[in-house]
PDB file of C-alpha atoms and ligand atoms in Angstrom:
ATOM      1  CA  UNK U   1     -20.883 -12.782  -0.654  1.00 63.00           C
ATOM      2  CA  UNK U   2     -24.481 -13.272  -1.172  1.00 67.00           C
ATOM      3  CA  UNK U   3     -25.971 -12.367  -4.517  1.00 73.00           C
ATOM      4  CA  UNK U   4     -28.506 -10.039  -3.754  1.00 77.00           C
ATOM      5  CA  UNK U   5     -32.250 -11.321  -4.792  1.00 75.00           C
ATOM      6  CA  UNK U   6     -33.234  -8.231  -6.806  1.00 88.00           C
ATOM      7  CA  UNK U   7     -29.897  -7.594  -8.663  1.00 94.00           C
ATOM      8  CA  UNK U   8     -29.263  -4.849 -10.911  1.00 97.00           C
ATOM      9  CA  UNK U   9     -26.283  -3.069 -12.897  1.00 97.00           C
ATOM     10  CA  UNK U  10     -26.624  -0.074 -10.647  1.00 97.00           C
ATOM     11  CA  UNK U  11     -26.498  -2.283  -7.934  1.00 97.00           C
ATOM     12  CA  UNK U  12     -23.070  -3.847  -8.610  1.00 98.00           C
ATOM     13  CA  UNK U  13     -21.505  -0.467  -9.432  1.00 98.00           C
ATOM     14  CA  UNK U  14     -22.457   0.461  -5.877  1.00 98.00           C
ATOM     15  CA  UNK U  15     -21.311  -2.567  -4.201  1.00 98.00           C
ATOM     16  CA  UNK U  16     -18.051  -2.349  -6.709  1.00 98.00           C
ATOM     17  CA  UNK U  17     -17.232   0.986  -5.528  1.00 98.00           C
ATOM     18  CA  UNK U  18     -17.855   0.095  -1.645  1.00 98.00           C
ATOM     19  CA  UNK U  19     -15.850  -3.131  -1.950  1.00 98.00           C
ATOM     20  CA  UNK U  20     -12.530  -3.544   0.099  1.00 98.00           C
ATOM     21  CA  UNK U  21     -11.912  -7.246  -0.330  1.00 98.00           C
ATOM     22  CA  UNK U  22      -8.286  -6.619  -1.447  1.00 98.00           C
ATOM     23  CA  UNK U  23      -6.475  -5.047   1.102  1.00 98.00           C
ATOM     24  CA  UNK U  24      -3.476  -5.080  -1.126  1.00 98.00           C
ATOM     25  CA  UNK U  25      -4.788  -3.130  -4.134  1.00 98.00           C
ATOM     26  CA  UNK U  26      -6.843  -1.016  -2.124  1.00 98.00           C
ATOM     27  CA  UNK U  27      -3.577   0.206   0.107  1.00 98.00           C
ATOM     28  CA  UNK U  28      -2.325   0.914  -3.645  1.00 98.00           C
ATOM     29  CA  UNK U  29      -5.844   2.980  -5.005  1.00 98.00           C
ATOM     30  CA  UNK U  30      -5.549   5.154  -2.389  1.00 98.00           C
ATOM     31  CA  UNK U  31      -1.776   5.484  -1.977  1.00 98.00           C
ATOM     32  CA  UNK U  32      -1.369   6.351  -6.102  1.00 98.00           C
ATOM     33  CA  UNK U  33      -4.898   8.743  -5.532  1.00 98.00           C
ATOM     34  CA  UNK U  34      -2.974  10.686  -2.942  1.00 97.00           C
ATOM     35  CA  UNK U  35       0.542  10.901  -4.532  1.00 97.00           C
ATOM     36  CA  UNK U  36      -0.881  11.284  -8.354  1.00 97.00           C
ATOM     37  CA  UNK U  37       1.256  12.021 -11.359  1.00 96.00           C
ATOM     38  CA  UNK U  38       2.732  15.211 -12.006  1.00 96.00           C
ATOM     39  CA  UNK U  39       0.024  16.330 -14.938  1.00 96.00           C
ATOM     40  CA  UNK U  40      -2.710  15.418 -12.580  1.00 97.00           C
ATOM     41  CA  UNK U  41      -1.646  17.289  -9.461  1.00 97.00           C
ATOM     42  CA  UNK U  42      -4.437  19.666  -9.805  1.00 96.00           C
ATOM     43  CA  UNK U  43      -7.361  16.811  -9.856  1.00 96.00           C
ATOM     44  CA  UNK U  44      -9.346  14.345  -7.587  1.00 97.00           C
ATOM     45  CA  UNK U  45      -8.248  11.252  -7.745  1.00 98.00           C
ATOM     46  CA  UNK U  46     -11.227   8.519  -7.633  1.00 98.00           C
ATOM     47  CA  UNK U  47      -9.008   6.057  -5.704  1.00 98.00           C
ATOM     48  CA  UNK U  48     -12.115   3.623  -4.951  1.00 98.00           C
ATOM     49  CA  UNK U  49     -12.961   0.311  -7.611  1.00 98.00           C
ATOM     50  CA  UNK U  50     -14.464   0.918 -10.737  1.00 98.00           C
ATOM     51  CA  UNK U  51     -17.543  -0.304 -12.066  1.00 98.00           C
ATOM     52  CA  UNK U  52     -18.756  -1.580 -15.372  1.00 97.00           C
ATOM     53  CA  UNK U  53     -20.469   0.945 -17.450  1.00 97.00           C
ATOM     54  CA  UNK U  54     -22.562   1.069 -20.945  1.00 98.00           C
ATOM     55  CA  UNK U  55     -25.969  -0.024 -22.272  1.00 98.00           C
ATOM     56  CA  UNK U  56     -28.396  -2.510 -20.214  1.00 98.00           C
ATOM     57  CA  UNK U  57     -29.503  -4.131 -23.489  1.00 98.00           C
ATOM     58  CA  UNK U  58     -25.870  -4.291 -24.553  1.00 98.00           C
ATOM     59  CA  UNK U  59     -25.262  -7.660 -27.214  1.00 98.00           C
ATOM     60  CA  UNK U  60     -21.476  -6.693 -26.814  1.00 98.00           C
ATOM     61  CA  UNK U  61     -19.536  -7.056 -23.266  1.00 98.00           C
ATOM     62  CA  UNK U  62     -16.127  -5.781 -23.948  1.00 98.00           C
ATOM     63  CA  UNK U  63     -14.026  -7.211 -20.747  1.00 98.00           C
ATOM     64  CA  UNK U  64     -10.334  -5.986 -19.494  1.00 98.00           C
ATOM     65  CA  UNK U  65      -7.905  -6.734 -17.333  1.00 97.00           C
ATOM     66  CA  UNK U  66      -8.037  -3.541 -14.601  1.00 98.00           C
ATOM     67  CA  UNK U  67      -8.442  -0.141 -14.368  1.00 97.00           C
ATOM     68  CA  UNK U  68      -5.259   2.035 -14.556  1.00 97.00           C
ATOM     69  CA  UNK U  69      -3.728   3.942 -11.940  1.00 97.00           C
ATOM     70  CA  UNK U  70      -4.100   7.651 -13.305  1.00 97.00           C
ATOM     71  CA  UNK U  71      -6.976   6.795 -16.113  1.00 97.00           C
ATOM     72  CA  UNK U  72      -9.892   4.331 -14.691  1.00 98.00           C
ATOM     73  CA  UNK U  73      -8.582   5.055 -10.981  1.00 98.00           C
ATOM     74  CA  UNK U  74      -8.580   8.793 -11.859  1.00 98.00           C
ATOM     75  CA  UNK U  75     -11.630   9.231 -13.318  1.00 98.00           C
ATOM     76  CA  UNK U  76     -13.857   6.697 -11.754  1.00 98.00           C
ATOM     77  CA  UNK U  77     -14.463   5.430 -15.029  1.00 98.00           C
ATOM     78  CA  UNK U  78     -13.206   2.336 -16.536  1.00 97.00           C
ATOM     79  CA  UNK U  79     -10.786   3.228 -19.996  1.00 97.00           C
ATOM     80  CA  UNK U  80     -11.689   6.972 -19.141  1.00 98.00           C
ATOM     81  CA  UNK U  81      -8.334   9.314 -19.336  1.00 96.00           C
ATOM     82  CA  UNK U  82      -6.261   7.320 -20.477  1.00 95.00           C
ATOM     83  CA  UNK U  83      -3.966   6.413 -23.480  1.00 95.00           C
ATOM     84  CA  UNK U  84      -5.611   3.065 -23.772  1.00 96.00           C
ATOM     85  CA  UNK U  85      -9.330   4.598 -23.387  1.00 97.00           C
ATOM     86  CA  UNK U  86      -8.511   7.061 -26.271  1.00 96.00           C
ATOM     87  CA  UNK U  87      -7.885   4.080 -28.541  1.00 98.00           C
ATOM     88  CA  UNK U  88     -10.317   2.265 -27.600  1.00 98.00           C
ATOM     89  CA  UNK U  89     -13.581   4.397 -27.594  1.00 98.00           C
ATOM     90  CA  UNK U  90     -12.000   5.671 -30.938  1.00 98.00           C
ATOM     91  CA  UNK U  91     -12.195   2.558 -31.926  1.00 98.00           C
ATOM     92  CA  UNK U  92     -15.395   1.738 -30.630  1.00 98.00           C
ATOM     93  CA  UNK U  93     -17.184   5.430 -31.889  1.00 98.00           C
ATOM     94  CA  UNK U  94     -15.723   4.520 -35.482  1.00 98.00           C
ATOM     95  CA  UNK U  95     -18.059   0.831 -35.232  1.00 98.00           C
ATOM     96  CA  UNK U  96     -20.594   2.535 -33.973  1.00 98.00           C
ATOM     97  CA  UNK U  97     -20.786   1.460 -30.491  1.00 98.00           C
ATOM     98  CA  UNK U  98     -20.288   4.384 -28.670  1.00 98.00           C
ATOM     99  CA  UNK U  99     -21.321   7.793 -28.848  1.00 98.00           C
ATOM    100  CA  UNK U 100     -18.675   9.744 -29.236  1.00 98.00           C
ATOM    101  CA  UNK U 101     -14.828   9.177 -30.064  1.00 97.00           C
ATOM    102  CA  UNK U 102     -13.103  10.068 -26.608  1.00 97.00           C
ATOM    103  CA  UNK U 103     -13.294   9.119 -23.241  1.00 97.00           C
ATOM    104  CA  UNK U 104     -12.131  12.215 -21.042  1.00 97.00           C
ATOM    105  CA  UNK U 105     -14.506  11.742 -17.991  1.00 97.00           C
ATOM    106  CA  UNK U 106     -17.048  10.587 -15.957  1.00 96.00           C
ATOM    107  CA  UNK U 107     -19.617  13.614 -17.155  1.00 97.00           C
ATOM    108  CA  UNK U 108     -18.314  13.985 -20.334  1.00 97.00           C
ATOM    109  CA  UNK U 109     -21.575  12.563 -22.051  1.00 97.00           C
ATOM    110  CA  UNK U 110     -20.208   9.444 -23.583  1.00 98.00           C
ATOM    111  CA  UNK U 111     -22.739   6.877 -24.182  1.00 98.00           C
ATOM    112  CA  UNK U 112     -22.227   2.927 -25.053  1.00 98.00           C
ATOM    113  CA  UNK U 113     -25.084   1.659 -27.622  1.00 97.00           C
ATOM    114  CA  UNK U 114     -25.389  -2.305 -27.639  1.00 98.00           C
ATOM    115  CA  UNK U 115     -22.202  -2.204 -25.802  1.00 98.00           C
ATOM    116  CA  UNK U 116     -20.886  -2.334 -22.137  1.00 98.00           C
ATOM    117  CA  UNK U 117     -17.444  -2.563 -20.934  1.00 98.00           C
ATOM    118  CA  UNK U 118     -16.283  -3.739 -17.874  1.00 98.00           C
ATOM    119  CA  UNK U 119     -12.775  -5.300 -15.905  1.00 98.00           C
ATOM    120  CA  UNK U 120     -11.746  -8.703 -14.948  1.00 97.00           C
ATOM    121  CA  UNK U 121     -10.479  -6.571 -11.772  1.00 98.00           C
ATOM    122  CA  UNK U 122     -12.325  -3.099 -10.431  1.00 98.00           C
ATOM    123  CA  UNK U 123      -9.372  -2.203  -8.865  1.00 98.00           C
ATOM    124  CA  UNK U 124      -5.786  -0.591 -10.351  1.00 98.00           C
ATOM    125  CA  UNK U 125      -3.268  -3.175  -9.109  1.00 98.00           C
ATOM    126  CA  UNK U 126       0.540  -2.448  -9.174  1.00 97.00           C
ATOM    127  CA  UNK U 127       2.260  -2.956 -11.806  1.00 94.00           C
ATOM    128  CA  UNK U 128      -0.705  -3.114 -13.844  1.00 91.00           C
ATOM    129  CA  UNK U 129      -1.199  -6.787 -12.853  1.00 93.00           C
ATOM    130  CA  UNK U 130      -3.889  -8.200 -10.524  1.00 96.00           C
ATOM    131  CA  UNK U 131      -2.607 -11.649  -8.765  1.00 97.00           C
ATOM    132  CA  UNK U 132      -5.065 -14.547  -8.880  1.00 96.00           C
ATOM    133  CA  UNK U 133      -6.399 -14.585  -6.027  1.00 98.00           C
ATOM    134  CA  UNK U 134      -7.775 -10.856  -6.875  1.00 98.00           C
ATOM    135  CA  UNK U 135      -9.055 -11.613  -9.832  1.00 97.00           C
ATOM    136  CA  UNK U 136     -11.094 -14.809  -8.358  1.00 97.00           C
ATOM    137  CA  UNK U 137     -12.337 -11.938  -5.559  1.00 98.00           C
ATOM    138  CA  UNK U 138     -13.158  -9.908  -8.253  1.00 98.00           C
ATOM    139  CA  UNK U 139     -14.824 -12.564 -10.152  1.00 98.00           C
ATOM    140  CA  UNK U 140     -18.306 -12.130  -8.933  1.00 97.00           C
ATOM    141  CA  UNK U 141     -18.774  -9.057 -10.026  1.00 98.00           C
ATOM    142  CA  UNK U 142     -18.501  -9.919 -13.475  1.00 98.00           C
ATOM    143  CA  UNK U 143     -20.736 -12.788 -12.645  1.00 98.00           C
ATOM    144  CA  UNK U 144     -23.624 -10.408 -11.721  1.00 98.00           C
ATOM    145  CA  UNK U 145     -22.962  -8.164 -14.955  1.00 98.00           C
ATOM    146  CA  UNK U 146     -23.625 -11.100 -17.163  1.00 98.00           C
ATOM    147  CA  UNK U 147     -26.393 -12.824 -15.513  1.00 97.00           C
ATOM    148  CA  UNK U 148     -27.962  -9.228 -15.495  1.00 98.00           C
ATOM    149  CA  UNK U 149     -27.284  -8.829 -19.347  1.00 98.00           C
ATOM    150  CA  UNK U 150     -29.507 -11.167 -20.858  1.00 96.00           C
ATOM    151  CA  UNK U 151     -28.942 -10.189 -24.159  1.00 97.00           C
ATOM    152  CA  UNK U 152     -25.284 -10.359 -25.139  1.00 98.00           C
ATOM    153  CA  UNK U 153     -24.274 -12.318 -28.037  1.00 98.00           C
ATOM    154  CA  UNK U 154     -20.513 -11.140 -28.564  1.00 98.00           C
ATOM    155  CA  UNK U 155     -17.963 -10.682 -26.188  1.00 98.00           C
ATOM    156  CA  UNK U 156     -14.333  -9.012 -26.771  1.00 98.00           C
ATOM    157  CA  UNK U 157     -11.737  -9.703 -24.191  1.00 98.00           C
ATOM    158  CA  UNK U 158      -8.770  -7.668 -24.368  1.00 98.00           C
ATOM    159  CA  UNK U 159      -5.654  -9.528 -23.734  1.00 98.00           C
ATOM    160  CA  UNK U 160      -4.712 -12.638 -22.631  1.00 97.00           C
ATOM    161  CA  UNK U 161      -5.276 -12.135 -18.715  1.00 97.00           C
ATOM    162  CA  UNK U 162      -8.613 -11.032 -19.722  1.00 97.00           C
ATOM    163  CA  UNK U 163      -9.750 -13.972 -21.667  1.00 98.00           C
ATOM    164  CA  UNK U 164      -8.266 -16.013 -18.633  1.00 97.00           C
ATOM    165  CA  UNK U 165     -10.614 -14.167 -16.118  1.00 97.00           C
ATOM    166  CA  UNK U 166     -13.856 -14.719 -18.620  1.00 97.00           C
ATOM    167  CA  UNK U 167     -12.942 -18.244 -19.248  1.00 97.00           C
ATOM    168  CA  UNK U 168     -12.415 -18.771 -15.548  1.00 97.00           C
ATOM    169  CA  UNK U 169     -15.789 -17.534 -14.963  1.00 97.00           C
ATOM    170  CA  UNK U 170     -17.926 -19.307 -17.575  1.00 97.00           C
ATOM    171  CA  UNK U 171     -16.448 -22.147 -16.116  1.00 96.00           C
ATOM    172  CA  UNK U 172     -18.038 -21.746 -13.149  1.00 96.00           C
ATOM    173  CA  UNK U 173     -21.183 -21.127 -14.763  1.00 96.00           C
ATOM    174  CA  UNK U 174     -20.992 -24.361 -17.426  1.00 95.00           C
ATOM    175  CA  UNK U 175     -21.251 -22.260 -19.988  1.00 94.00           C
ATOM    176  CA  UNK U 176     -18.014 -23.687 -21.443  1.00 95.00           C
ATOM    177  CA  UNK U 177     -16.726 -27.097 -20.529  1.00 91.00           C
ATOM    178  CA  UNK U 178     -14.506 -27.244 -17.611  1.00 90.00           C
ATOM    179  CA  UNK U 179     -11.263 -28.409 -19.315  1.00 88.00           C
ATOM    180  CA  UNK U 180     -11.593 -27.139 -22.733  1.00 91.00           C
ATOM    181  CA  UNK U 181      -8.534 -24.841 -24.010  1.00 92.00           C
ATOM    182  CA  UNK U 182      -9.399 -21.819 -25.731  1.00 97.00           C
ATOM    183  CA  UNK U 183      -6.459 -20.100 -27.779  1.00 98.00           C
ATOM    184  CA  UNK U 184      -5.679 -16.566 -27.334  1.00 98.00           C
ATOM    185  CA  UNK U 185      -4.632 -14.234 -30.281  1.00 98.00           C
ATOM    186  CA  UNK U 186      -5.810 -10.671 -31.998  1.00 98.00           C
ATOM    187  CA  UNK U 187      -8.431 -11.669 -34.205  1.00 98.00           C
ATOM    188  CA  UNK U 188      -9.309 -15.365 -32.695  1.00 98.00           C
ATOM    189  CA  UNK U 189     -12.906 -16.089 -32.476  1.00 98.00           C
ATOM    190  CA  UNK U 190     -14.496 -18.863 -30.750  1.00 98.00           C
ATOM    191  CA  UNK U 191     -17.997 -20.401 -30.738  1.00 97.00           C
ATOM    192  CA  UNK U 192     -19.448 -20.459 -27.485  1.00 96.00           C
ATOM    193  CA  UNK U 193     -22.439 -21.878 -28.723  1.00 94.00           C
ATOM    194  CA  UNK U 194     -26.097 -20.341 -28.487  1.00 94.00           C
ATOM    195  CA  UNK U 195     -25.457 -17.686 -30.584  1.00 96.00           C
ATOM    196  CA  UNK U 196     -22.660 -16.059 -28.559  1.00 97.00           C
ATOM    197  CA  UNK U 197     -18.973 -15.675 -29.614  1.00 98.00           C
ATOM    198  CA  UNK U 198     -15.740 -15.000 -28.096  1.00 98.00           C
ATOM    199  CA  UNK U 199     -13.343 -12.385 -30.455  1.00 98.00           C
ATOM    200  CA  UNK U 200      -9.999 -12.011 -28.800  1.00 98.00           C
ATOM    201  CA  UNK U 201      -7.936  -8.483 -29.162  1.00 98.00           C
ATOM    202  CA  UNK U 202      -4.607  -7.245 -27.834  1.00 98.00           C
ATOM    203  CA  UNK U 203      -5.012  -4.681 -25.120  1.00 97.00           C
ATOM    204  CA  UNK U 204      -5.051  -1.520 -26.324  1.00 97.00           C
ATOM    205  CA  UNK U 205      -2.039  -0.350 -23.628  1.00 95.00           C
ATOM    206  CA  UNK U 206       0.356   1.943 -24.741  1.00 94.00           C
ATOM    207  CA  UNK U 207       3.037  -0.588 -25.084  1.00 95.00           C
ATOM    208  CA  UNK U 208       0.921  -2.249 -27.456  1.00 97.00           C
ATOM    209  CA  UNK U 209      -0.202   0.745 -29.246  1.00 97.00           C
ATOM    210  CA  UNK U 210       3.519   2.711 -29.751  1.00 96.00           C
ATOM    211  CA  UNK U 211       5.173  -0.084 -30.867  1.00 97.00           C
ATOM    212  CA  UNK U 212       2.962  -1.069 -33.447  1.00 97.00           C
ATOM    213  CA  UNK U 213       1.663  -4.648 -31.941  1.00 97.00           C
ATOM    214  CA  UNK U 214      -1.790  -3.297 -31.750  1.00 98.00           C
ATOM    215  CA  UNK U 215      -2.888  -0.648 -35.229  1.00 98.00           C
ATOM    216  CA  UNK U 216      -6.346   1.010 -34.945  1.00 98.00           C
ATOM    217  CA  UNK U 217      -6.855  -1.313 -38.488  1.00 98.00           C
ATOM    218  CA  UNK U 218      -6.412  -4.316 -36.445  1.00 98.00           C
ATOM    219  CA  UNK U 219      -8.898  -3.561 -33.862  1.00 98.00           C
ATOM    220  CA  UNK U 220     -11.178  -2.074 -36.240  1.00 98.00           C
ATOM    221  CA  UNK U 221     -11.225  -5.077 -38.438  1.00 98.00           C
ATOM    222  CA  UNK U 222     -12.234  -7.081 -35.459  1.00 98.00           C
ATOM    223  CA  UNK U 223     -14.908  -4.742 -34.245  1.00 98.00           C
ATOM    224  CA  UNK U 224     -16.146  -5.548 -38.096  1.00 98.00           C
ATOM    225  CA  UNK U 225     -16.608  -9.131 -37.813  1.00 98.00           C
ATOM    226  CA  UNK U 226     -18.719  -8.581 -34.095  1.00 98.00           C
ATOM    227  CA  UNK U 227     -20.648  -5.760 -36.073  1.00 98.00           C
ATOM    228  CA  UNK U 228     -20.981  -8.401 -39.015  1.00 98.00           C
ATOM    229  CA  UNK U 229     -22.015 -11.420 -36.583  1.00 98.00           C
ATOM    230  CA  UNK U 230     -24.599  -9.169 -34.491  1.00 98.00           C
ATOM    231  CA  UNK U 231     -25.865  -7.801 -37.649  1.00 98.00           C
ATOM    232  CA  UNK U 232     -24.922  -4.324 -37.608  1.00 95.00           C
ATOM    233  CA  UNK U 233     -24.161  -1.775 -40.008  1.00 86.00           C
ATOM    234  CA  UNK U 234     -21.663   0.490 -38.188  1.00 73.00           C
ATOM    235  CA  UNK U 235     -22.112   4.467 -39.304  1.00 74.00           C
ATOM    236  CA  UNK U 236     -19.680   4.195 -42.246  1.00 64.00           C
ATOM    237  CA  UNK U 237     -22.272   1.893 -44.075  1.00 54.00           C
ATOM    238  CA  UNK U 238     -21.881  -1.702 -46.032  1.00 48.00           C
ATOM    239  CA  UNK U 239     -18.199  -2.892 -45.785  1.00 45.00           C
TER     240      UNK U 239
HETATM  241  S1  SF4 V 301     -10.206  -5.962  -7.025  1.00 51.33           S
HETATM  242 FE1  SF4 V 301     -12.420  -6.361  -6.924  1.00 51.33          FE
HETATM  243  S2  SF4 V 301     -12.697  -7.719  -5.138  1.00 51.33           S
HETATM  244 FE2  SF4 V 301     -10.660  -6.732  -4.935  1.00 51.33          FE
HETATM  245  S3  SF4 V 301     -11.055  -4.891  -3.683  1.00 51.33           S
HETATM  246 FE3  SF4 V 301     -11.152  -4.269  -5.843  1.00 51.33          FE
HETATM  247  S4  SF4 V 301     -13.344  -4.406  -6.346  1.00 51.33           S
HETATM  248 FE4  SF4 V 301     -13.026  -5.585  -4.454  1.00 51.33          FE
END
């Protein structure tokens, strides 16, 4: 696809939303939008790919893997009414990032400050796992989101796959040298050089969170040392 001259964040939500490139996870949007979930009989599914959302002068870009099928594919928004959302925008209202604790909706008034979150993949893919060749679709759309944030200095992947689909696509950009092995683990931070950093988190799914893997502690703490690097003071005051 050709990047458009004039590019802008509102821009790649738009062409994120219209974009059919997958015939595979689209087939599965729209089948999943139209069957639902029992609790959610009564709503509108969104069905289409999700866009990034947050602040344009974000220094934080918080990547995951996809949306899922009743939460980001519900709502329209990515980590918006879901299990994993509510732990993370906790999480993220606690460092003082976002505006307000939970993530219900598209119009619910949530705001990001210094903060934007976004997927390796827009779509919700079965089994809550894009194959490669969807995430390499998928890729330039996170491409656009970065060159169009000029300011971030911090990035948080969450999970593995996640770090995988950032790595692949600083790669491609030279930002990071094409064979160089970057080790994945909650709490992991790497030096990308020129002031930017790379902090590595478990996902916040619900497999993670119920059993334990993944404690609101452990993602705080690591929402800390971003706060601490970008030289923040979250709401709480001095640690
Ligand atoms: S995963 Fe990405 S590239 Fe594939 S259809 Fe969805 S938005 Fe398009």
């Amino acid at each position: 696809m050709t990047r458009p001259v004039c590019d802008s964040l509102s821009r790649v939500a738009r062409d994120v939303v219209a974009c059919e490139r997958c015939p595979r996870l689209r087939i599965w949007c729209r089948h999943v939008a139209h069957e639902k979930v029992r609790r959610f009989q009564d709503q509108h599914y969104w069905g289409r790919p999700v866009p990034g959302f947050g602040d344009p002068k974000a220094r934080l870009l918080i990547v995951g893997l996809a949306p899922a099928a009743h939460g980001g594919n519900r709502t329209g928004r990515v980590f918006t009414g879901d299990r994993s959302g509510d732990f993370l925008f906790a999480a993220l209202h606690r460092a003082g990032f976002a505006s307000q604790p939970t993530s219900v909706s598209r119009d619910d008034g949530l705001r990001l400050v210094d903060c934007y979150v976004a997927a390796a993949a827009r779509c919700a893919p079965p089994g809550n796992k894009p194959l490669p060749a969807e995430m390499a679709r998928c890729r330039e759309y996170l491409s656009r989101e970065w060159d169009l944030l000029a300011g971030l200095r911090a990035v948080l992947v969450l999970g593995k796959l996640a770090q995988d689909g950032l790595l692949a696509l600083l790669r491609e950009k030279q930002r990071v040298p094409p064979r160089k092995g970057f080790a994945f683990g909650h709490g992991v931070v790497h030096d990308l050089g020129g002031g930017l950093r790379l902090f590595g988190s478990y996902h916040p799914s619900q497999q993670n969170t119920f059993t334990g893997k993944l404690k609101a502690a452990d993602l705080d703490a690591v929402l800390a040392a971003i706060n601490r690097h970008l030289g923040r003071q979250a709401p709480g005051g001095p640690e």
